[in-house]
GROMACS .gro file of C-alpha atoms in nm:
model
  493
    1MET     CA    1   0.000   0.000   0.000
    2LYS     CA    2   0.107   0.359  -0.061
    3THR     CA    3   0.227   0.569   0.228
    4ARG     CA    4   0.020   0.886   0.253
    5VAL     CA    5   0.257   1.172   0.333
    6VAL     CA    6   0.106   1.505   0.429
    7ILE     CA    7   0.341   1.803   0.410
    8ALA     CA    8   0.233   2.096   0.628
    9GLY     CA    9   0.397   2.393   0.459
   10TYR     CA   10   0.476   2.422   0.089
   11GLY     CA   11   0.759   2.672   0.081
   12MET     CA   12   1.122   2.600  -0.002
   13ALA     CA   13   1.156   2.298   0.227
   14GLY     CA   14   0.816   2.142   0.161
   15ALA     CA   15   0.836   2.186  -0.215
   16ARG     CA   16   1.184   2.039  -0.227
   17LEU     CA   17   1.066   1.739  -0.024
   18ALA     CA   18   0.788   1.673  -0.276
   19GLU     CA   19   1.039   1.694  -0.561
   20GLU     CA   20   1.288   1.466  -0.388
   21ILE     CA   21   1.018   1.207  -0.319
   22ARG     CA   22   0.904   1.213  -0.681
   23ARG     CA   23   1.263   1.188  -0.800
   24ARG     CA   24   1.283   0.855  -0.615
   25ASP     CA   25   0.923   0.751  -0.679
   26PRO     CA   26   0.832   0.910  -1.016
   27ALA     CA   27   0.506   0.725  -1.070
   28GLY     CA   28   0.384   0.764  -0.714
   29GLU     CA   29   0.370   0.389  -0.662
   30ARG     CA   30   0.504   0.403  -0.308
   31VAL     CA   31   0.416   0.748  -0.175
   32ALA     CA   32   0.105   0.962  -0.212
   33ILE     CA   33   0.175   1.329  -0.138
   34VAL     CA   34  -0.062   1.593  -0.004
   35ALA     CA   35   0.095   1.938   0.044
   36ILE     CA   36  -0.068   2.230   0.228
   37GLY     CA   37   0.071   2.579   0.180
   38ASP     CA   38  -0.052   2.898   0.345
   39GLU     CA   39   0.055   3.124   0.056
   40PRO     CA   40  -0.149   3.158  -0.264
   41HIS     CA   41   0.159   3.142  -0.489
   42PRO     CA   42   0.345   2.844  -0.630
   43PRO     CA   43   0.655   2.777  -0.419
   44TYR     CA   44   0.932   3.029  -0.477
   45ASN     CA   45   1.293   3.089  -0.382
   46ARG     CA   46   1.283   3.312  -0.076
   47VAL     CA   47   1.660   3.363  -0.098
   48LEU     CA   48   1.617   3.569  -0.414
   49LEU     CA   49   1.354   3.808  -0.281
   50SER     CA   50   1.609   4.086  -0.245
   51ASN     CA   51   1.660   4.067  -0.623
   52VAL     CA   52   1.285   4.092  -0.674
   53LEU     CA   53   1.277   4.391  -0.442
   54ALA     CA   54   1.560   4.558  -0.634
   55GLY     CA   55   1.373   4.503  -0.961
   56ALA     CA   56   1.646   4.274  -1.096
   57MET     CA   57   1.414   3.970  -1.108
   58SER     CA   58   1.041   3.920  -1.155
   59ALA     CA   59   0.820   3.728  -0.917
   60GLU     CA   60   0.772   3.460  -1.182
   61SER     CA   61   1.147   3.412  -1.227
   62VAL     CA   62   1.199   3.300  -0.865
   63ARG     CA   63   0.943   3.021  -0.880
   64LEU     CA   64   1.073   2.680  -0.777
   65GLN     CA   65   0.803   2.492  -0.967
   66GLU     CA   66   0.600   2.569  -1.274
   67GLU     CA   67   0.226   2.612  -1.236
   68GLY     CA   68   0.143   2.261  -1.353
   69TRP     CA   69   0.423   2.071  -1.181
   70ALA     CA   70   0.213   1.932  -0.896
   71VAL     CA   71  -0.061   1.797  -1.120
   72ALA     CA   72   0.190   1.645  -1.361
   73HIS     CA   73   0.364   1.465  -1.075
   74GLY     CA   74   0.061   1.347  -0.884
   75VAL     CA   75   0.098   1.585  -0.590
   76GLU     CA   76  -0.221   1.715  -0.430
   77VAL     CA   77  -0.161   2.077  -0.329
   78TRP     CA   78  -0.384   2.296  -0.112
   79ARG     CA   79  -0.284   2.660  -0.157
   80GLY     CA   80  -0.385   2.941   0.073
   81ARG     CA   81  -0.467   2.696   0.350
   82GLU     CA   82  -0.293   2.634   0.682
   83VAL     CA   83  -0.276   2.343   0.922
   84VAL     CA   84  -0.414   2.471   1.252
   85SER     CA   85  -0.416   2.154   1.463
   86ILE     CA   86  -0.274   1.803   1.468
   87ASP     CA   87  -0.463   1.498   1.598
   88ARG     CA   88  -0.179   1.260   1.674
   89ASP     CA   89  -0.401   0.973   1.792
   90GLY     CA   90  -0.625   0.990   1.485
   91ARG     CA   91  -0.337   1.080   1.256
   92ARG     CA   92  -0.510   1.369   1.088
   93VAL     CA   93  -0.472   1.744   1.059
   94THR     CA   94  -0.733   2.019   1.059
   95LEU     CA   95  -0.704   2.308   0.816
   96ASP     CA   96  -0.811   2.666   0.883
   97ASP     CA   97  -1.132   2.608   0.687
   98GLY     CA   98  -1.224   2.303   0.895
   99THR     CA   99  -1.113   2.041   0.641
  100LEU     CA  100  -0.976   1.720   0.794
  101ILE     CA  101  -0.690   1.539   0.616
  102GLY     CA  102  -0.556   1.203   0.731
  103TYR     CA  103  -0.194   1.099   0.713
  104ASP     CA  104   0.032   0.799   0.755
  105VAL     CA  105   0.331   1.031   0.794
  106LEU     CA  106   0.313   1.403   0.866
  107VAL     CA  107   0.600   1.635   0.776
  108LEU     CA  108   0.612   1.978   0.936
  109ALA     CA  109   0.771   2.226   0.695
  110THR     CA  110   0.596   2.532   0.836
  111GLY     CA  111   0.909   2.749   0.823
  112ALA     CA  112   0.943   3.067   1.024
  113ARG     CA  113   0.758   3.394   1.055
  114ALA     CA  114   0.896   3.745   1.069
  115TRP     CA  115   0.946   3.872   1.422
  116VAL     CA  116   0.823   4.221   1.500
  117PRO     CA  117   1.008   4.376   1.798
  118PRO     CA  118   0.802   4.542   2.073
  119VAL     CA  119   0.835   4.894   1.940
  120GLU     CA  120   0.541   5.120   2.021
  121GLY     CA  121   0.325   5.186   1.718
  122LEU     CA  122   0.446   4.909   1.486
  123ILE     CA  123   0.137   4.700   1.565
  124GLY     CA  124  -0.204   4.863   1.539
  125ASP     CA  125  -0.500   4.819   1.773
  126ASP     CA  126  -0.632   4.542   1.548
  127GLY     CA  127  -0.317   4.336   1.602
  128GLU     CA  128  -0.197   4.392   1.246
  129LEU     CA  129   0.101   4.591   1.124
  130ALA     CA  130   0.037   4.964   1.127
  131PRO     CA  131  -0.003   5.150   0.795
  132GLY     CA  132   0.339   5.229   0.653
  133VAL     CA  133   0.499   4.925   0.820
  134THR     CA  134   0.578   4.593   0.653
  135THR     CA  135   0.794   4.289   0.714
  136PHE     CA  136   1.032   4.137   0.458
  137ARG     CA  137   0.973   3.764   0.442
  138THR     CA  138   0.734   3.674   0.160
  139LEU     CA  139   0.656   3.753  -0.201
  140ASP     CA  140   0.354   3.951  -0.085
  141ASP     CA  141   0.585   4.149   0.146
  142CYS     CA  142   0.797   4.234  -0.159
  143ALA     CA  143   0.494   4.362  -0.343
  144ALA     CA  144   0.388   4.572  -0.043
  145ILE     CA  145   0.737   4.719  -0.005
  146ALA     CA  146   0.767   4.794  -0.375
  147ALA     CA  147   0.429   4.969  -0.372
  148GLY     CA  148   0.514   5.170  -0.060
  149ALA     CA  149   0.861   5.263  -0.186
  150ARG     CA  150   0.751   5.416  -0.517
  151GLY     CA  151   0.875   5.762  -0.593
  152GLY     CA  152   1.201   5.725  -0.403
  153VAL     CA  153   1.042   5.771  -0.061
  154ARG     CA  154   1.247   5.752   0.258
  155VAL     CA  155   1.271   5.404   0.405
  156ALA     CA  156   1.389   5.289   0.748
  157VAL     CA  157   1.498   4.925   0.775
  158LEU     CA  158   1.473   4.792   1.127
  159GLY     CA  159   1.750   4.533   1.164
  160GLY     CA  160   2.107   4.502   1.038
  161GLY     CA  161   2.120   4.126   0.996
  162LEU     CA  162   2.137   3.932   0.673
  163LEU     CA  163   1.776   3.993   0.567
  164GLY     CA  164   1.772   4.359   0.667
  165LEU     CA  165   2.084   4.438   0.468
  166GLU     CA  166   1.955   4.258   0.160
  167ALA     CA  167   1.633   4.460   0.185
  168ALA     CA  168   1.826   4.785   0.236
  169ARG     CA  169   2.052   4.728  -0.063
  170GLY     CA  170   1.757   4.630  -0.281
  171LEU     CA  171   1.570   4.948  -0.188
  172ALA     CA  172   1.877   5.165  -0.239
  173ALA     CA  173   1.911   5.014  -0.586
  174ARG     CA  174   1.555   5.132  -0.656
  175GLY     CA  175   1.658   5.488  -0.572
  176ASN     CA  176   1.519   5.508  -0.221
  177GLU     CA  177   1.684   5.695   0.064
  178VAL     CA  178   1.749   5.408   0.307
  179THR     CA  179   1.852   5.408   0.673
  180VAL     CA  180   1.936   5.085   0.859
  181VAL     CA  181   1.869   5.099   1.232
  182HIS     CA  182   2.058   4.830   1.421
  183PRO     CA  183   2.075   4.786   1.802
  184ARG     CA  184   2.417   4.618   1.810
  185GLY     CA  185   2.767   4.758   1.775
  186HIS     CA  186   2.825   4.609   1.431
  187LEU     CA  187   2.625   4.458   1.148
  188MET     CA  188   2.549   4.085   1.115
  189GLU     CA  189   2.691   4.014   1.460
  190ARG     CA  190   2.595   3.646   1.440
  191GLN     CA  191   2.804   3.589   1.128
  192LEU     CA  192   3.077   3.855   1.150
  193ASP     CA  193   3.331   3.981   1.400
  194ASP     CA  194   3.350   4.349   1.485
  195GLY     CA  195   3.617   4.431   1.226
  196ALA     CA  196   3.423   4.277   0.939
  197GLY     CA  197   3.100   4.436   1.055
  198GLN     CA  198   3.255   4.782   1.057
  199VAL     CA  199   3.403   4.741   0.709
  200LEU     CA  200   3.068   4.614   0.581
  201ALA     CA  201   2.895   4.922   0.721
  202GLN     CA  202   3.146   5.139   0.537
  203VAL     CA  203   3.085   4.949   0.212
  204LEU     CA  204   2.710   4.995   0.245
  205ARG     CA  205   2.745   5.365   0.318
  206GLY     CA  206   2.944   5.392  -0.003
  207LEU     CA  207   2.649   5.234  -0.184
  208GLY     CA  208   2.409   5.494  -0.048
  209VAL     CA  209   2.278   5.316   0.261
  210ARG     CA  210   2.286   5.510   0.587
  211VAL     CA  211   2.380   5.284   0.880
  212LEU     CA  212   2.302   5.364   1.245
  213LEU     CA  213   2.465   5.128   1.495
  214ASN     CA  214   2.391   5.097   1.869
  215SER     CA  215   2.054   5.249   1.786
  216ARG     CA  216   1.723   5.125   1.924
  217ALA     CA  217   1.383   5.220   1.792
  218ALA     CA  218   1.148   5.335   2.068
  219ARG     CA  219   0.838   5.443   1.877
  220TYR     CA  220   0.693   5.448   1.528
  221LEU     CA  221   0.537   5.779   1.429
  222PRO     CA  222   0.322   5.733   1.115
  223GLY     CA  223   0.422   5.981   0.849
  224ASP     CA  224   0.733   6.088   1.038
  225GLY     CA  225   0.941   5.774   1.093
  226LEU     CA  226   1.115   5.607   1.386
  227LYS     CA  227   1.188   5.780   1.715
  228LEU     CA  228   1.502   5.630   1.869
  229ASP     CA  229   1.554   5.575   2.241
  230ASP     CA  230   1.811   5.860   2.249
  231GLY     CA  231   1.558   6.106   2.108
  232ARG     CA  232   1.678   6.113   1.747
  233LEU     CA  233   1.422   6.085   1.469
  234VAL     CA  234   1.486   5.870   1.162
  235GLU     CA  235   1.265   6.028   0.900
  236ALA     CA  236   1.085   5.762   0.697
  237ASP     CA  237   0.769   5.722   0.493
  238LEU     CA  238   0.800   5.343   0.506
  239VAL     CA  239   0.939   5.113   0.776
  240VAL     CA  240   1.060   4.766   0.678
  241VAL     CA  241   1.093   4.530   0.974
  242ALA     CA  242   1.372   4.276   0.923
  243ALA     CA  243   1.461   4.205   1.284
  244GLY     CA  244   1.477   3.827   1.256
  245VAL     CA  245   1.240   3.534   1.239
  246ARG     CA  246   1.088   3.285   1.480
  247PRO     CA  247   1.021   2.918   1.394
  248GLN     CA  248   0.654   2.846   1.328
  249THR     CA  249   0.598   2.580   1.595
  250ALA     CA  250   0.256   2.665   1.741
  251GLN     CA  251   0.086   2.358   1.594
  252ALA     CA  252   0.366   2.126   1.706
  253TRP     CA  253   0.365   2.268   2.060
  254ALA     CA  254  -0.014   2.243   2.087
  255ALA     CA  255   0.009   1.879   1.975
  256GLY     CA  256   0.255   1.802   2.256
  257LEU     CA  257   0.566   1.755   2.045
  258ASP     CA  258   0.904   1.843   2.193
  259VAL     CA  259   0.979   2.205   2.105
  260GLU     CA  260   1.283   2.407   2.208
  261GLY     CA  261   1.375   2.687   1.971
  262GLY     CA  262   1.221   2.472   1.699
  263VAL     CA  263   1.067   2.128   1.671
  264LEU     CA  264   1.334   1.889   1.799
  265VAL     CA  265   1.436   1.622   1.548
  266ASP     CA  266   1.686   1.337   1.528
  267ASP     CA  267   1.906   1.229   1.235
  268ASP     CA  268   1.598   1.087   1.059
  269LEU     CA  269   1.430   1.428   1.100
  270ARG     CA  270   1.182   1.251   1.327
  271THR     CA  271   1.013   1.439   1.610
  272SER     CA  272   0.910   1.300   1.948
  273ASP     CA  273   0.618   1.138   1.761
  274PRO     CA  274   0.745   0.854   1.537
  275TRP     CA  275   0.489   0.940   1.266
  276ILE     CA  276   0.577   1.309   1.246
  277HIS     CA  277   0.893   1.461   1.095
  278ALA     CA  278   1.008   1.822   1.064
  279ILE     CA  279   1.243   1.995   0.821
  280GLY     CA  280   1.358   2.346   0.740
  281ASP     CA  281   1.329   2.654   0.955
  282CYS     CA  282   1.071   2.506   1.191
  283ALA     CA  283   1.301   2.215   1.284
  284ARG     CA  284   1.588   2.212   1.528
  285HIS     CA  285   1.869   1.965   1.463
  286PRO     CA  286   2.197   1.986   1.654
  287GLY     CA  287   2.404   1.977   1.336
  288THR     CA  288   2.290   2.298   1.174
  289VAL     CA  289   2.148   2.646   1.213
  290PRO     CA  290   1.807   2.757   1.081
  291GLY     CA  291   1.737   3.031   0.833
  292LEU     CA  292   1.947   2.907   0.539
  293VAL     CA  293   1.842   2.714   0.231
  294GLN     CA  294   2.115   2.451   0.214
  295PRO     CA  295   2.027   2.269   0.540
  296ALA     CA  296   1.657   2.263   0.447
  297TRP     CA  297   1.724   2.107   0.109
  298GLU     CA  298   1.970   1.853   0.246
  299GLN     CA  299   1.710   1.759   0.508
  300ALA     CA  300   1.449   1.721   0.234
  301ALA     CA  301   1.675   1.481   0.044
  302ALA     CA  302   1.750   1.275   0.354
  303LEU     CA  303   1.383   1.249   0.451
  304ALA     CA  304   1.273   1.166   0.096
  305ALA     CA  305   1.520   0.876   0.095
  306LEU     CA  306   1.377   0.748   0.424
  307LEU     CA  307   1.015   0.778   0.307
  308THR     CA  308   1.091   0.586  -0.012
  309GLY     CA  309   1.270   0.304   0.163
  310THR     CA  310   1.638   0.399   0.185
  311ARG     CA  311   1.766   0.542   0.510
  312SER     CA  312   2.013   0.828   0.463
  313PRO     CA  313   2.059   0.998   0.801
  314TYR     CA  314   2.101   1.373   0.812
  315ARG     CA  315   2.418   1.452   1.006
  316GLY     CA  316   2.411   1.829   0.977
  317THR     CA  317   2.530   2.091   0.731
  318LYS     CA  318   2.854   2.287   0.711
  319VAL     CA  319   2.694   2.622   0.654
  320VAL     CA  320   2.836   2.908   0.451
  321THR     CA  321   2.646   3.236   0.489
  322ARG     CA  322   2.646   3.473   0.194
  323LEU     CA  323   2.509   3.825   0.174
  324LYS     CA  324   2.320   3.848  -0.153
  325ALA     CA  325   2.330   4.220  -0.223
  326SER     CA  326   2.443   4.399  -0.537
  327GLY     CA  327   2.789   4.548  -0.495
  328VAL     CA  328   2.872   4.342  -0.186
  329ASP     CA  329   3.064   4.013  -0.197
  330LEU     CA  330   3.055   3.855   0.149
  331ALA     CA  331   3.089   3.499   0.274
  332ALA     CA  332   3.120   3.376   0.633
  333LEU     CA  333   3.160   3.021   0.757
  334GLY     CA  334   3.232   2.826   1.073
  335ASP     CA  335   3.380   2.987   1.383
  336VAL     CA  336   3.429   3.351   1.288
  337HIS     CA  337   3.464   3.484   1.642
  338ALA     CA  338   3.794   3.317   1.736
  339ALA     CA  339   4.033   3.570   1.891
  340PRO     CA  340   4.394   3.615   1.775
  341ASP     CA  341   4.517   3.490   2.114
  342ASP     CA  342   4.311   3.170   2.103
  343PRO     CA  343   4.566   2.901   2.202
  344ARG     CA  344   4.378   2.633   2.006
  345ALA     CA  345   4.374   2.816   1.673
  346GLU     CA  346   4.576   3.007   1.420
  347VAL     CA  347   4.397   3.331   1.335
  348LEU     CA  348   4.499   3.549   1.042
  349TRP     CA  349   4.318   3.858   0.926
  350LEU     CA  350   4.354   4.139   0.677
  351SER     CA  351   4.158   4.463   0.693
  352GLU     CA  352   4.154   4.723   0.416
  353PRO     CA  353   3.851   4.944   0.489
  354ALA     CA  354   3.936   5.202   0.222
  355ARG     CA  355   3.887   4.935  -0.045
  356GLY     CA  356   3.603   4.756   0.130
  357ARG     CA  357   3.803   4.440   0.198
  358TYR     CA  358   3.827   4.225   0.506
  359ALA     CA  359   3.949   3.867   0.529
  360LYS     CA  360   3.984   3.639   0.830
  361LEU     CA  361   4.097   3.278   0.848
  362VAL     CA  362   4.071   3.048   1.150
  363VAL     CA  363   4.268   2.722   1.135
  364ARG     CA  364   4.243   2.436   1.384
  365ASP     CA  365   4.413   2.099   1.346
  366GLU     CA  366   4.535   2.202   1.000
  367ARG     CA  367   4.177   2.252   0.875
  368VAL     CA  368   3.966   2.559   0.809
  369ALA     CA  369   3.756   2.615   1.120
  370GLY     CA  370   3.613   2.952   1.023
  371ALA     CA  371   3.650   3.240   0.782
  372ILE     CA  372   3.516   3.576   0.672
  373ALA     CA  373   3.573   3.702   0.319
  374LEU     CA  374   3.442   4.050   0.233
  375GLY     CA  375   3.540   4.195  -0.102
  376VAL     CA  376   3.779   3.907  -0.175
  377PRO     CA  377   3.580   3.659  -0.388
  378ASP     CA  378   3.881   3.446  -0.484
  379ALA     CA  379   3.963   3.390  -0.119
  380ALA     CA  380   3.599   3.307  -0.044
  381ALA     CA  381   3.588   3.044  -0.318
  382ALA     CA  382   3.919   2.883  -0.223
  383ILE     CA  383   3.854   2.876   0.152
  384THR     CA  384   3.505   2.734   0.098
  385GLN     CA  385   3.650   2.444  -0.101
  386PHE     CA  386   3.896   2.361   0.178
  387TYR     CA  387   3.616   2.391   0.434
  388ASP     CA  388   3.364   2.178   0.243
  389ARG     CA  389   3.608   1.900   0.166
  390GLY     CA  390   3.788   1.903   0.502
  391LEU     CA  391   4.127   1.933   0.331
  392PRO     CA  392   4.447   2.023   0.518
  393VAL     CA  393   4.528   2.388   0.458
  394PRO     CA  394   4.857   2.472   0.284
  395PRO     CA  395   5.159   2.576   0.491
  396ASP     CA  396   5.134   2.925   0.345
  397ARG     CA  397   4.822   3.039   0.529
  398LEU     CA  398   4.851   3.390   0.391
  399ALA     CA  399   4.830   3.262   0.034
  400LEU     CA  400   4.499   3.096   0.122
  401LEU     CA  401   4.372   3.410   0.293
  402LEU     CA  402   4.448   3.603  -0.025
  403GLY     CA  403   4.286   3.343  -0.250
  404ARG     CA  404   4.613   3.232  -0.406
  405ALA     CA  405   4.615   2.875  -0.273
  406MET     CA  406   4.360   2.662  -0.452
  407PRO     CA  407   4.265   2.307  -0.351
  408TYR     CA  408   4.200   2.213  -0.713
  409GLY     CA  409   4.514   2.274  -0.908
  410GLU     CA  410   4.772   2.541  -0.967
  411GLY     CA  411   4.624   2.854  -1.113
  412ALA     CA  412   4.266   2.731  -1.112
  413ALA     CA  413   4.030   3.021  -1.075
  414PRO     CA  414   3.726   2.981  -0.851
  415GLY     CA  415   3.512   3.185  -1.085
  416GLY     CA  416   3.555   2.930  -1.361
  417GLY     CA  417   3.851   3.099  -1.532
  418ASN     CA  418   4.039   2.769  -1.525
  419ALA     CA  419   3.755   2.522  -1.488
  420ALA     CA  420   3.978   2.247  -1.623
  421GLY     CA  421   4.173   2.254  -1.297
  422LEU     CA  422   3.864   2.200  -1.082
  423PRO     CA  423   3.832   1.832  -0.980
  424GLY     CA  424   3.515   1.663  -1.097
  425ALA     CA  425   3.399   1.586  -0.744
  426SER     CA  426   3.422   1.950  -0.634
  427VAL     CA  427   3.091   2.094  -0.517
  428VAL     CA  428   3.006   2.395  -0.733
  429CYS     CA  429   2.656   2.468  -0.605
  430ARG     CA  430   2.646   2.423  -0.228
  431CYS     CA  431   2.274   2.486  -0.196
  432ASN     CA  432   2.192   2.189  -0.418
  433ALA     CA  433   2.509   1.980  -0.374
  434VAL     CA  434   2.585   1.990  -0.748
  435SER     CA  435   2.937   1.885  -0.846
  436LYS     CA  436   3.140   1.978  -1.151
  437ASP     CA  437   3.097   1.620  -1.281
  438GLU     CA  438   2.717   1.659  -1.271
  439LEU     CA  439   2.735   1.986  -1.462
  440VAL     CA  440   2.963   1.830  -1.722
  441ALA     CA  441   2.723   1.536  -1.762
  442ALA     CA  442   2.425   1.769  -1.802
  443TRP     CA  443   2.611   1.979  -2.060
  444ARG     CA  444   2.703   1.673  -2.263
  445SER     CA  445   2.339   1.562  -2.247
  446GLY     CA  446   2.229   1.883  -2.417
  447ALA     CA  447   2.208   2.149  -2.143
  448ARG     CA  448   2.421   2.404  -2.326
  449ASP     CA  449   2.344   2.730  -2.145
  450LEU     CA  450   2.292   2.856  -1.792
  451THR     CA  451   1.913   2.818  -1.800
  452ALA     CA  452   1.935   2.461  -1.926
  453LEU     CA  453   2.205   2.368  -1.675
  454ALA     CA  454   1.995   2.515  -1.393
  455SER     CA  455   1.692   2.318  -1.509
  456ALA     CA  456   1.888   1.993  -1.537
  457THR     CA  457   2.089   2.014  -1.215
  458ARG     CA  458   1.929   2.291  -1.001
  459ALA     CA  459   2.266   2.467  -0.983
  460THR     CA  460   2.227   2.847  -0.937
  461THR     CA  461   1.866   2.809  -0.815
  462GLY     CA  462   1.956   2.849  -0.447
  463CYS     CA  463   2.143   3.159  -0.336
  464GLY     CA  464   2.277   3.219  -0.688
  465THR     CA  465   2.637   3.281  -0.587
  466CYS     CA  466   2.767   2.990  -0.792
  467THR     CA  467   2.644   3.146  -1.118
  468ASP     CA  468   2.988   3.272  -1.228
  469THR     CA  469   3.145   2.930  -1.168
  470VAL     CA  470   2.869   2.749  -1.359
  471CYS     CA  471   2.909   2.993  -1.649
  472GLY     CA  472   3.286   2.941  -1.638
  473ILE     CA  473   3.244   2.564  -1.661
  474ALA     CA  474   3.003   2.604  -1.953
  475ARG     CA  475   3.253   2.829  -2.132
  476TRP     CA  476   3.534   2.581  -2.071
  477LEU     CA  477   3.322   2.295  -2.208
  478ALA     CA  478   3.225   2.493  -2.516
  479GLN     CA  479   3.587   2.591  -2.581
  480SER     CA  480   3.701   2.232  -2.529
  481GLU     CA  481   3.443   2.102  -2.773
  482LYS     CA  482   3.538   2.366  -3.029
  483ALA     CA  483   3.905   2.279  -2.993
  484GLU     CA  484   3.832   1.907  -3.030
  485ALA     CA  485   3.626   1.974  -3.343
  486ALA     CA  486   3.902   2.187  -3.490
  487GLY     CA  487   4.157   1.918  -3.413
  488THR     CA  488   3.941   1.651  -3.576
  489ALA     CA  489   3.889   1.862  -3.888
  490HIS     CA  490   4.261   1.932  -3.912
  491ALA     CA  491   4.343   1.560  -3.881
  492GLN     CA  492   4.092   1.470  -4.151
  493SER     CA  493   4.238   1.729  -4.388
   0.00000   0.00000   0.00000
């Protein structure tokens, strides 16, 4: 008999799970899928919303599935509906319209919701966001921000984390006067040390974004802006709240599942109920951090394998955080807060604020333990390869910090300039775990441009930062084929 899998949440994690199950069970002979999503849109890539906000991409271009994908693959999808309660004994869920849906296995992929800090005036008397205030989490949020930001109005972004900075840069690119209000001493304090955060602030100021650090909003004044706790007024016609997210766990908690900063799961992504799993931002696994696409998609693949009969435990994800903002090239990974006097680590750093560059490398036991690379893309690419593959770092640590020591051959360029030197097993797209070998195979099977390669392998469809490398590999393959053809024609003549 088929296993009836109900997926509560049809965003990035839930949609990927459906795809991974159908990749292993194309005809639906083993697994029947019912997916319930609270948004009216087809699933889309939330990571690319800053590009939509900046006007560089359309809403349609960030879709993860075409309109007819679910029907074509035998997936029953309920859009604009939400699971409001879980009956664990009866193994069924109740939707917000009263519909009851039974399950053999329930997967919670409910994600996270934007957190609105307790600033007076942000929330109206009706419990909704006040006029002139919006969050930045969904496609509908993007539309609301774009509508409110027309005419180059003044915008205050509340929060200097990853999401807030992507929103700020996107709005600045639209011609808006943008001010970021951040309560900490430097930007992105979870992912960056103080030195990197200060250089990043300088880079953003150079791109037209005003940055206020150690600044706390005390009150929202409609039509005027944000009153800070020190009395200053940040003039703004629109306030974008990007102060973080909170896992959506209300249904799990009400059902009696173990919840602690997320729904607790084991290596099989199983909750405290053996018939319920959780993936993505709503789940808490000790081997990863929430809020990033790569862990969610790796979890989806691991769970799909389990549900189709092949156990593939999820052991965690080595996360690399990237700021996806035009004019800013930033990557951070591992332990970035190690101090220079840490007796257990070698710590090297280079700071060049005038040129918007900052690089830091943390080495433990001859391996990369952490790094920050701002404005040094070659270093980011090289260090990430060492980190991903767990390779011993070269004796010349400075060469690695400067991006001159490559783990894939002398002179190989991480941007694809010398794709021939990149080993076949090297991971090119971290979000989708796509190797160079897989890209080569897809190209030789007829995927001869970026769009076709993305469709065949999913490379570039996550955070998009591997696009240059994928294009470089495609160029190398085209040049190689042309050279081979020329050589054959010469031999025949």
